[in-house]
Amino acid sequence: MSFEEVHEKVNERLTRKVDSVCNEFAVDAAKLEELTEYFIESMNAGLQPLPQGQDASTYRNMPMIPSFVTGKPNGSERGLFLAADLGGTNFRVCSVNLHGDHTFTLRQLKSPIPQEFLEDEHVSSHELFSYLARRTSVFLRKHHPEMLLADDGSMPKELKLGFTFSYPVQQKGLGSGTLIRWTKGFKIKDTVGKDVVQLYQRELDAQQLEFVRAVALTNDTVGTFLAHCYRSGDANSADSGEISDPVIGCIFGTGTNGCYMEKIENIKKLPLEFRSQLLREGKTHMIINTEWGSFDNELKHLPSTKYDVAIDQKYSSNPGFHLFEKRVSGMFLGEILRNVLIDLHADGLIFCQYKTYEQLPHRLRSPFELSSEVLSHIEIDDSTGLRETELSLLQALRLPTTPEERAEIQRIVRAISRRSAYLAAVPIAGILIKTDALHQHYHGEVEIGCDGSVVEYYPGFRSMLRHALSLSPLGPDGERKVHIRIAKDGSGVGAALCALVA
Ligand code: GLC
């Protein structure tokens, strides 16, 4: 066989293999229906008291965590608050001035989370929280020196801080909660089971910031939800003229998660006495942080490929948990692609200039090195010979590719992102159906307040999600009533709002 013939044979085999990989990533209407039904069942199960002999750390269903937030802001809230937000990529400290007219001003300091906190198992809680407190101190010195020293030299005035901590915590009240487990790559063992507000406050005190009082603990989804409520009804804002209160606050970024308001009488996991007390006080609903990243950890219904299994078992820091997140969120999209590429290479179908696995570029062999940003460039590349893709892969992985390889890689990227967006429709459809939200208001229009890099920047993600909503049990009529709004800075404003009521 001539070189050309061998080459053509390999290409044919590659195309066939990629066809079958893409097929494995496909999610159809029947699957969406099955998953939506199971999502609703899982929500109901998660609202019940924990089964005998289980605690939050061993429970594998969706956590459905009561947030202790029982009201929605209406935009008239006022005051200056601090907010701190530990996410999967950055730590942000901000001051939020709520003006009481749906608007606010925000100053912030964003610091990337040092790599060793994510990679090194021996980093301690003390090191992490001391870093957070030091960054808080830097923020105050830079943006609010006036707060550090009162004019007469007396102690500075107390400043309330809302802490957005976007990991599963067993919330004890509005102002405290213990970490159930890390997600999104953190591994610091001695934080698990501890009260994260206390850990942070202790380090703030150590930085002589005793006047900063961490009074509220919240999740980024809850923050997004509350921020959206605060802004809704602002007639002057360019994009929010018609904003109404959201039904869901959600994140599609490094991780994915969502919250919604549940009737207190349904939250059976809250002690009866406490539920009755809330009802007597006239409270009817409480925000539930679903932690939908952990939807179907048992893999009863979620689609699963060998790549998903490998990522969970071999490469993730929380094997067996957050399996929905591992198919949907930004942290994993690149890793899925990387695993597929390694597999195609092992089958002798791509990157044939590298004879063995060990010869592949180091970055291609490094877990989580391929970011979803690279996928977003490949997704929409329409340049001749997929030149943009070539450059992206060279730059990100030092990986040279042929035009044929790139065409196949693009197909795989599109299959991975489509599955992510289709699966993302499941919890949205599930919550809308469970709360009967489409039948609550005139015309049944509903808002979904979203934040996160994937929903904001990944090309086509929102329209694929919408398409999946129309294929889901909501149908095209339901889908048309759903308004997906990006609620930026949600966690800062939301944390400030929590601090206000704490
Ligand atoms: C992860 C966290 C969750 C957070 C989400 C989005 O799923 O467990 O608490 O809301 O990421 O940041």
XYZ file of C-alpha atoms and ligand atoms in Angstrom:
514
model
C 0.000 0.000 0.000
C 1.293 3.461 -0.856
C 1.676 6.121 1.838
C -1.410 7.919 0.455
C -3.487 4.763 0.684
C -2.414 4.099 4.272
C -3.193 7.710 5.100
C -6.650 7.487 3.580
C -7.398 4.257 5.445
C -6.433 5.872 8.761
C -8.619 8.868 7.962
C -11.562 6.644 7.160
C -11.148 4.734 10.413
C -10.794 8.010 12.276
C -14.019 9.371 10.799
C -15.878 6.181 11.688
C -14.544 6.198 15.236
C -15.433 9.881 15.681
C -18.941 9.130 14.376
C -19.359 6.591 17.122
C -17.856 8.853 19.823
C -20.222 11.677 18.788
C -23.111 9.253 18.924
C -22.257 8.358 22.487
C -22.519 12.028 23.411
C -25.927 12.498 21.802
C -28.919 13.228 24.045
C -32.380 12.959 22.478
C -35.862 14.052 23.517
C -36.649 10.708 25.158
C -33.517 10.954 27.289
C -34.386 14.532 28.263
C -37.809 13.402 29.397
C -36.408 10.482 31.388
C -33.806 12.725 33.047
C -36.312 15.500 33.844
C -38.620 13.035 35.533
C -35.790 11.612 37.557
C -34.601 15.110 38.450
C -37.996 15.916 39.975
C -37.965 12.619 41.862
C -34.469 13.394 43.174
C -35.522 16.863 44.341
C -38.406 15.395 46.291
C -36.148 12.763 47.836
C -33.571 15.387 48.812
C -36.157 17.441 50.708
C -36.899 14.534 53.061
C -34.991 13.931 56.302
C -31.757 12.018 55.677
C -32.241 8.252 55.651
C -31.393 6.481 58.945
C -27.676 6.078 59.485
C -26.650 8.643 56.841
C -25.235 12.098 57.229
C -24.663 14.843 54.680
C -21.243 13.463 53.766
C -22.446 9.959 52.910
C -25.735 10.963 51.253
C -25.255 10.489 47.505
C -28.472 12.028 46.182
C -28.850 15.736 45.407
C -28.160 17.538 48.705
C -31.100 20.059 48.423
C -29.638 22.347 51.100
C -31.939 24.793 52.938
C -30.326 28.226 52.711
C -32.253 29.842 55.584
C -33.119 32.692 53.213
C -36.882 33.057 53.413
C -37.555 36.340 51.646
C -36.739 38.105 48.425
C -35.273 41.592 48.290
C -37.408 44.167 46.508
C -34.752 46.671 45.482
C -35.294 49.155 48.325
C -32.488 47.692 50.468
C -29.728 50.131 51.423
C -26.315 50.191 52.997
C -22.645 49.419 52.584
C -21.518 45.824 52.979
C -18.510 43.705 52.282
C -18.758 40.546 50.258
C -16.192 37.810 49.770
C -16.565 35.087 47.193
C -14.498 31.924 46.993
C -15.217 30.308 43.637
C -13.421 27.666 41.623
C -10.970 29.994 39.917
C -10.885 33.296 41.773
C -11.341 34.836 45.164
C -13.122 38.167 45.047
C -13.537 40.707 47.785
C -15.894 43.569 47.174
C -17.700 46.384 48.860
C -21.254 46.764 47.730
C -23.190 49.940 48.244
C -26.884 49.233 47.824
C -28.616 52.468 46.884
C -32.148 51.322 47.650
C -33.417 51.928 44.119
C -32.448 48.602 42.470
C -28.984 49.971 41.755
C -25.661 49.552 43.485
C -22.004 50.464 43.218
C -19.362 47.860 43.596
C -15.618 47.965 44.082
C -13.706 44.764 43.909
C -10.388 43.006 44.083
C -10.150 39.747 42.204
C -7.293 37.364 42.985
C -6.647 34.070 41.212
C -6.638 31.137 43.615
C -2.969 30.092 43.909
C -2.404 26.825 42.067
C -0.906 25.063 45.101
C -4.208 25.427 46.984
C -5.819 23.304 44.290
C -3.000 20.868 43.649
C -1.269 20.245 46.934
C -3.084 17.940 49.349
C -0.895 19.113 52.204
C -2.066 22.713 52.154
C -4.012 23.370 55.364
C -7.265 25.172 55.993
C -5.322 27.736 57.944
C -3.179 28.544 54.888
C -6.220 28.916 52.632
C -8.301 31.076 54.968
C -5.325 33.147 56.008
C -4.778 33.913 52.301
C -8.453 34.954 52.009
C -8.124 37.226 55.043
C -4.906 38.779 53.711
C -6.569 39.530 50.388
C -9.473 41.081 52.317
C -6.998 43.290 54.114
C -5.339 44.309 50.823
C -8.758 45.196 49.419
C -9.647 47.385 52.387
C -6.309 49.187 52.332
C -6.620 49.841 48.630
C -10.287 50.727 48.268
C -11.462 51.762 51.730
C -8.544 53.104 53.776
C -11.070 55.384 55.521
C -12.669 52.331 57.095
C -9.484 51.084 58.691
C -8.989 54.020 61.015
C -11.685 56.140 62.526
C -10.784 59.873 62.577
C -10.426 59.974 66.342
C -8.232 56.872 66.352
C -10.978 54.750 67.941
C -11.928 51.285 66.719
C -13.337 51.287 63.189
C -17.095 50.834 62.803
C -18.378 47.300 62.449
C -18.717 46.231 58.843
C -20.900 43.278 57.949
C -19.589 40.772 55.438
C -21.501 38.197 53.414
C -19.387 35.177 52.455
C -20.216 33.441 49.202
C -18.734 30.003 49.529
C -19.613 28.016 46.427
C -19.200 24.456 47.667
C -21.652 22.107 49.335
C -22.039 23.166 52.970
C -24.403 21.857 55.573
C -25.936 25.185 56.442
C -26.756 25.575 60.147
C -28.339 28.991 59.868
C -27.804 32.094 57.779
C -24.424 32.715 59.403
C -22.806 29.310 59.623
C -22.278 26.061 57.810
C -19.860 23.163 57.652
C -18.185 21.967 54.478
C -19.628 18.642 53.292
C -17.009 18.083 50.608
C -14.941 20.084 48.197
C -15.822 20.278 44.517
C -14.163 21.979 41.523
C -10.687 20.676 42.323
C -9.984 21.697 45.931
C -8.584 18.904 48.087
C -7.746 20.545 51.435
C -8.720 17.766 53.824
C -8.921 19.579 57.137
C -11.622 21.989 55.955
C -14.174 19.201 55.548
C -16.605 19.143 58.479
C -15.530 22.584 59.747
C -17.544 25.783 59.955
C -16.153 27.866 57.099
C -17.433 31.167 58.510
C -15.536 30.574 61.734
C -12.390 29.629 59.828
C -12.572 32.859 57.842
C -13.463 35.064 60.844
C -10.570 33.656 62.856
C -8.122 34.661 60.132
C -9.764 38.084 59.716
C -9.231 38.613 63.436
C -5.624 37.521 63.056
C -5.204 40.253 60.423
C -6.548 42.824 62.958
C -9.763 43.060 60.977
C -11.999 42.261 63.964
C -14.406 45.005 62.899
C -15.245 42.991 59.785
C -17.962 40.573 60.906
C -18.685 37.594 58.637
C -22.396 37.351 59.396
C -23.856 35.522 56.415
C -22.895 32.461 54.431
C -24.327 31.888 51.003
C -23.874 29.953 47.802
C -23.174 31.684 44.467
C -26.509 30.469 43.064
C -28.388 31.994 45.999
C -26.423 35.213 45.530
C -27.287 35.263 41.852
C -30.960 34.695 42.672
C -31.083 37.504 45.260
C -29.125 39.947 43.105
C -31.571 39.336 40.293
C -34.492 40.041 42.651
C -32.840 43.256 43.854
C -32.399 44.535 40.310
C -35.800 43.488 39.056
C -38.211 46.294 38.456
C -35.476 48.840 37.719
C -37.148 50.830 34.991
C -34.027 52.853 34.170
C -31.581 50.095 33.547
C -30.791 49.399 29.912
C -31.261 45.660 30.044
C -33.507 45.154 33.004
C -36.587 47.186 32.190
C -38.686 44.084 32.099
C -36.820 41.997 34.616
C -39.089 40.289 37.082
C -38.195 38.053 40.013
C -36.458 34.907 38.865
C -37.693 31.381 39.488
C -34.198 29.911 39.415
C -30.747 31.283 40.169
C -28.091 29.221 38.470
C -24.448 28.968 37.538
C -22.906 27.387 34.465
C -19.236 28.165 34.912
C -16.327 26.214 36.377
C -19.050 24.308 38.242
C -22.795 24.153 37.808
C -25.601 24.481 40.322
C -28.969 26.112 40.880
C -31.378 27.282 43.570
C -35.094 28.044 43.740
C -37.756 28.877 46.308
C -39.488 25.880 47.863
C -42.600 25.882 50.020
C -41.479 25.540 53.640
C -44.101 22.848 54.261
C -42.348 20.669 51.650
C -38.897 20.954 53.248
C -39.411 17.982 55.525
C -35.739 17.778 56.401
C -36.126 20.951 58.511
C -37.312 20.099 62.047
C -41.112 20.340 62.359
C -40.868 22.838 65.181
C -38.664 25.159 63.123
C -40.966 24.877 60.101
C -43.986 25.741 62.258
C -42.164 28.708 63.755
C -41.327 30.056 60.276
C -44.913 29.601 59.149
C -46.150 31.415 62.279
C -43.825 34.291 61.387
C -45.610 34.477 58.046
C -42.775 32.964 56.008
C -43.933 30.625 53.309
C -40.862 29.799 51.202
C -37.165 29.174 51.621
C -34.427 29.150 48.980
C -33.053 25.660 48.426
C -29.524 25.269 47.104
C -30.020 22.078 45.107
C -26.322 21.293 44.457
C -27.553 19.801 41.196
C -23.932 19.034 40.290
C -24.647 15.881 42.320
C -27.747 14.934 40.341
C -27.769 11.171 39.695
C -24.459 10.304 41.329
C -25.657 6.709 41.079
C -25.688 7.018 37.274
C -29.155 5.499 36.995
C -30.105 7.721 34.069
C -27.251 10.052 33.135
C -25.492 9.221 29.882
C -22.035 7.887 30.590
C -19.075 7.251 28.329
C -15.795 5.620 29.225
C -14.272 9.109 29.145
C -16.661 10.291 31.863
C -15.786 7.286 33.995
C -12.055 7.840 33.608
C -12.327 11.530 34.504
C -14.364 10.804 37.598
C -12.297 7.884 38.840
C -8.788 8.740 37.721
C -8.533 12.469 37.540
C -11.147 14.160 39.739
C -10.684 15.136 43.373
C -14.172 13.879 44.373
C -14.732 10.491 42.677
C -18.335 9.280 42.772
C -19.766 12.752 43.440
C -20.936 15.652 41.299
C -21.277 13.391 38.273
C -23.779 15.714 36.578
C -21.327 18.600 36.961
C -18.599 16.456 35.408
C -20.659 16.203 32.213
C -21.791 19.818 32.081
C -19.531 22.420 33.634
C -16.629 24.364 32.216
C -14.036 22.670 34.379
C -14.657 19.353 32.629
C -15.383 20.110 28.959
C -11.703 20.354 28.027
C -10.840 17.321 30.112
C -13.447 15.257 28.270
C -11.934 16.301 24.941
C -8.434 15.524 26.204
C -9.498 12.019 27.205
C -11.084 11.397 23.795
C -7.939 12.594 22.008
C -5.683 10.360 24.101
C -7.953 7.426 23.257
C -7.906 8.148 19.520
C -4.132 8.339 19.685
C -3.949 5.019 21.533
C -5.966 3.515 18.658
C -3.396 4.853 16.187
C -5.907 7.233 14.593
C -4.456 10.686 15.279
C -1.172 12.398 16.047
C 0.533 9.385 14.451
C 3.903 11.186 14.451
C 4.040 10.362 18.183
C 4.664 6.649 18.416
C 3.900 6.214 22.106
C 1.805 7.906 24.793
C 4.976 9.121 26.477
C 6.003 10.967 23.320
C 2.812 13.039 23.197
C 3.266 16.701 24.153
C 3.463 16.988 27.917
C 0.471 19.314 28.108
C -1.759 16.862 26.293
C -0.832 14.300 28.917
C -1.623 16.688 31.800
C -5.116 16.414 33.303
C -7.186 19.626 33.197
C -4.614 21.425 31.044
C -7.100 21.933 28.203
C -9.506 24.727 29.119
C -13.063 25.194 27.906
C -11.915 28.492 26.430
C -9.896 26.563 23.832
C -12.995 24.527 23.012
C -14.968 27.718 22.536
C -12.509 28.828 19.836
C -12.667 25.455 18.091
C -16.471 25.398 18.312
C -16.923 28.390 16.033
C -13.848 28.141 13.873
C -14.833 28.603 10.241
C -11.404 29.653 8.955
C -9.890 27.875 5.966
C -8.283 24.612 7.046
C -9.417 25.415 10.592
C -6.396 27.630 11.059
C -7.732 29.128 14.299
C -8.060 25.658 15.766
C -4.528 24.870 14.687
C -3.205 27.950 16.467
C -5.303 27.374 19.587
C -4.072 23.802 19.952
C -0.494 24.814 19.284
C -0.671 27.562 21.818
C -2.560 25.674 24.516
C -1.008 22.218 24.174
C 2.001 22.676 21.870
C 0.167 20.160 19.688
C 0.554 20.293 15.887
C -2.434 18.940 13.926
C -3.364 18.196 10.326
C -6.456 19.753 8.706
C -8.176 16.329 8.749
C -7.481 15.874 12.437
C -8.809 19.350 13.149
C -12.061 18.694 11.295
C -12.630 15.618 13.467
C -11.624 17.444 16.653
C -14.173 20.119 15.857
C -16.893 17.485 15.525
C -15.963 16.056 18.917
C -15.906 19.499 20.543
C -19.391 20.212 19.217
C -20.698 16.885 20.498
C -19.269 17.537 23.971
C -20.663 21.067 24.231
C -24.041 20.020 22.866
C -24.349 17.290 25.473
C -23.413 19.803 28.163
C -26.036 22.334 27.041
C -28.716 19.676 26.571
C -28.102 18.257 30.029
C -28.163 21.808 31.416
C -31.803 22.038 30.314
C -32.788 19.145 32.600
C -32.670 20.880 35.998
C -34.280 23.996 34.540
C -37.179 22.020 33.092
C -37.383 19.940 36.287
C -37.654 22.941 38.621
C -40.134 24.768 36.384
C -42.355 21.696 36.343
C -42.010 20.930 40.046
C -42.878 24.503 41.070
C -45.513 24.779 38.358
C -43.906 28.148 37.597
C -45.227 28.384 34.049
C -48.754 28.515 35.392
C -48.245 30.964 38.231
C -48.155 34.289 36.459
C -50.053 36.059 33.762
C -48.894 34.511 30.483
C -46.663 32.239 32.564
C -43.448 34.030 31.607
C -40.496 33.116 33.835
C -37.010 34.440 34.389
C -33.935 32.373 35.040
C -31.038 34.363 36.530
C -27.763 32.852 35.339
C -24.099 33.532 35.803
C -20.864 31.777 34.877
C -18.360 31.701 32.066
C -19.990 28.892 30.080
C -23.476 30.381 29.868
C -22.030 33.815 29.301
C -19.270 33.147 26.806
C -19.451 29.665 25.299
C -20.667 30.201 21.738
C -24.076 28.699 21.110
C -24.499 27.349 24.646
C -27.638 29.328 25.378
C -29.306 28.528 22.074
C -28.505 24.813 22.441
C -29.905 24.932 25.970
C -33.073 26.569 24.653
C -33.367 23.973 21.961
C -33.149 21.247 24.583
C -35.810 22.999 26.676
C -38.149 22.814 23.701
C -37.383 19.092 23.303
C -37.893 18.538 27.045
C -41.302 17.964 28.638
C -41.738 21.791 28.647
C -42.177 21.594 24.887
C -41.837 24.533 22.490
C -44.671 26.426 24.214
C -42.976 26.180 27.581
C -39.579 27.019 26.160
C -40.889 30.273 24.672
C -41.910 31.482 28.131
C -38.467 31.040 29.628
C -36.224 34.118 29.742
C -32.598 33.381 30.434
C -30.909 36.435 31.912
C -27.312 36.848 32.793
C -27.142 38.298 36.294
C -23.585 39.563 36.580
C -21.913 40.275 39.919
C -24.648 38.225 41.487
C -22.619 36.704 44.207
C -21.294 40.043 45.513
C -24.648 41.784 45.585
C -26.401 38.662 46.826
C -23.933 38.190 49.674
C -24.414 41.840 50.651
C -28.173 41.294 50.724
C -27.704 38.251 52.949
C -25.449 40.256 55.272
C -28.161 42.902 55.494
C -30.799 40.530 56.807
C -28.421 38.511 59.017
C -20.094 23.466 42.493
C -20.399 23.727 43.979
C -21.644 24.570 44.133
C -21.539 25.823 43.278
C -21.259 25.449 41.828
C -21.130 26.669 40.921
O -21.076 22.665 41.982
O -20.561 22.493 44.647
O -21.830 24.929 45.493
O -22.731 26.564 43.377
O -20.072 24.691 41.769
O -20.090 27.496 41.305
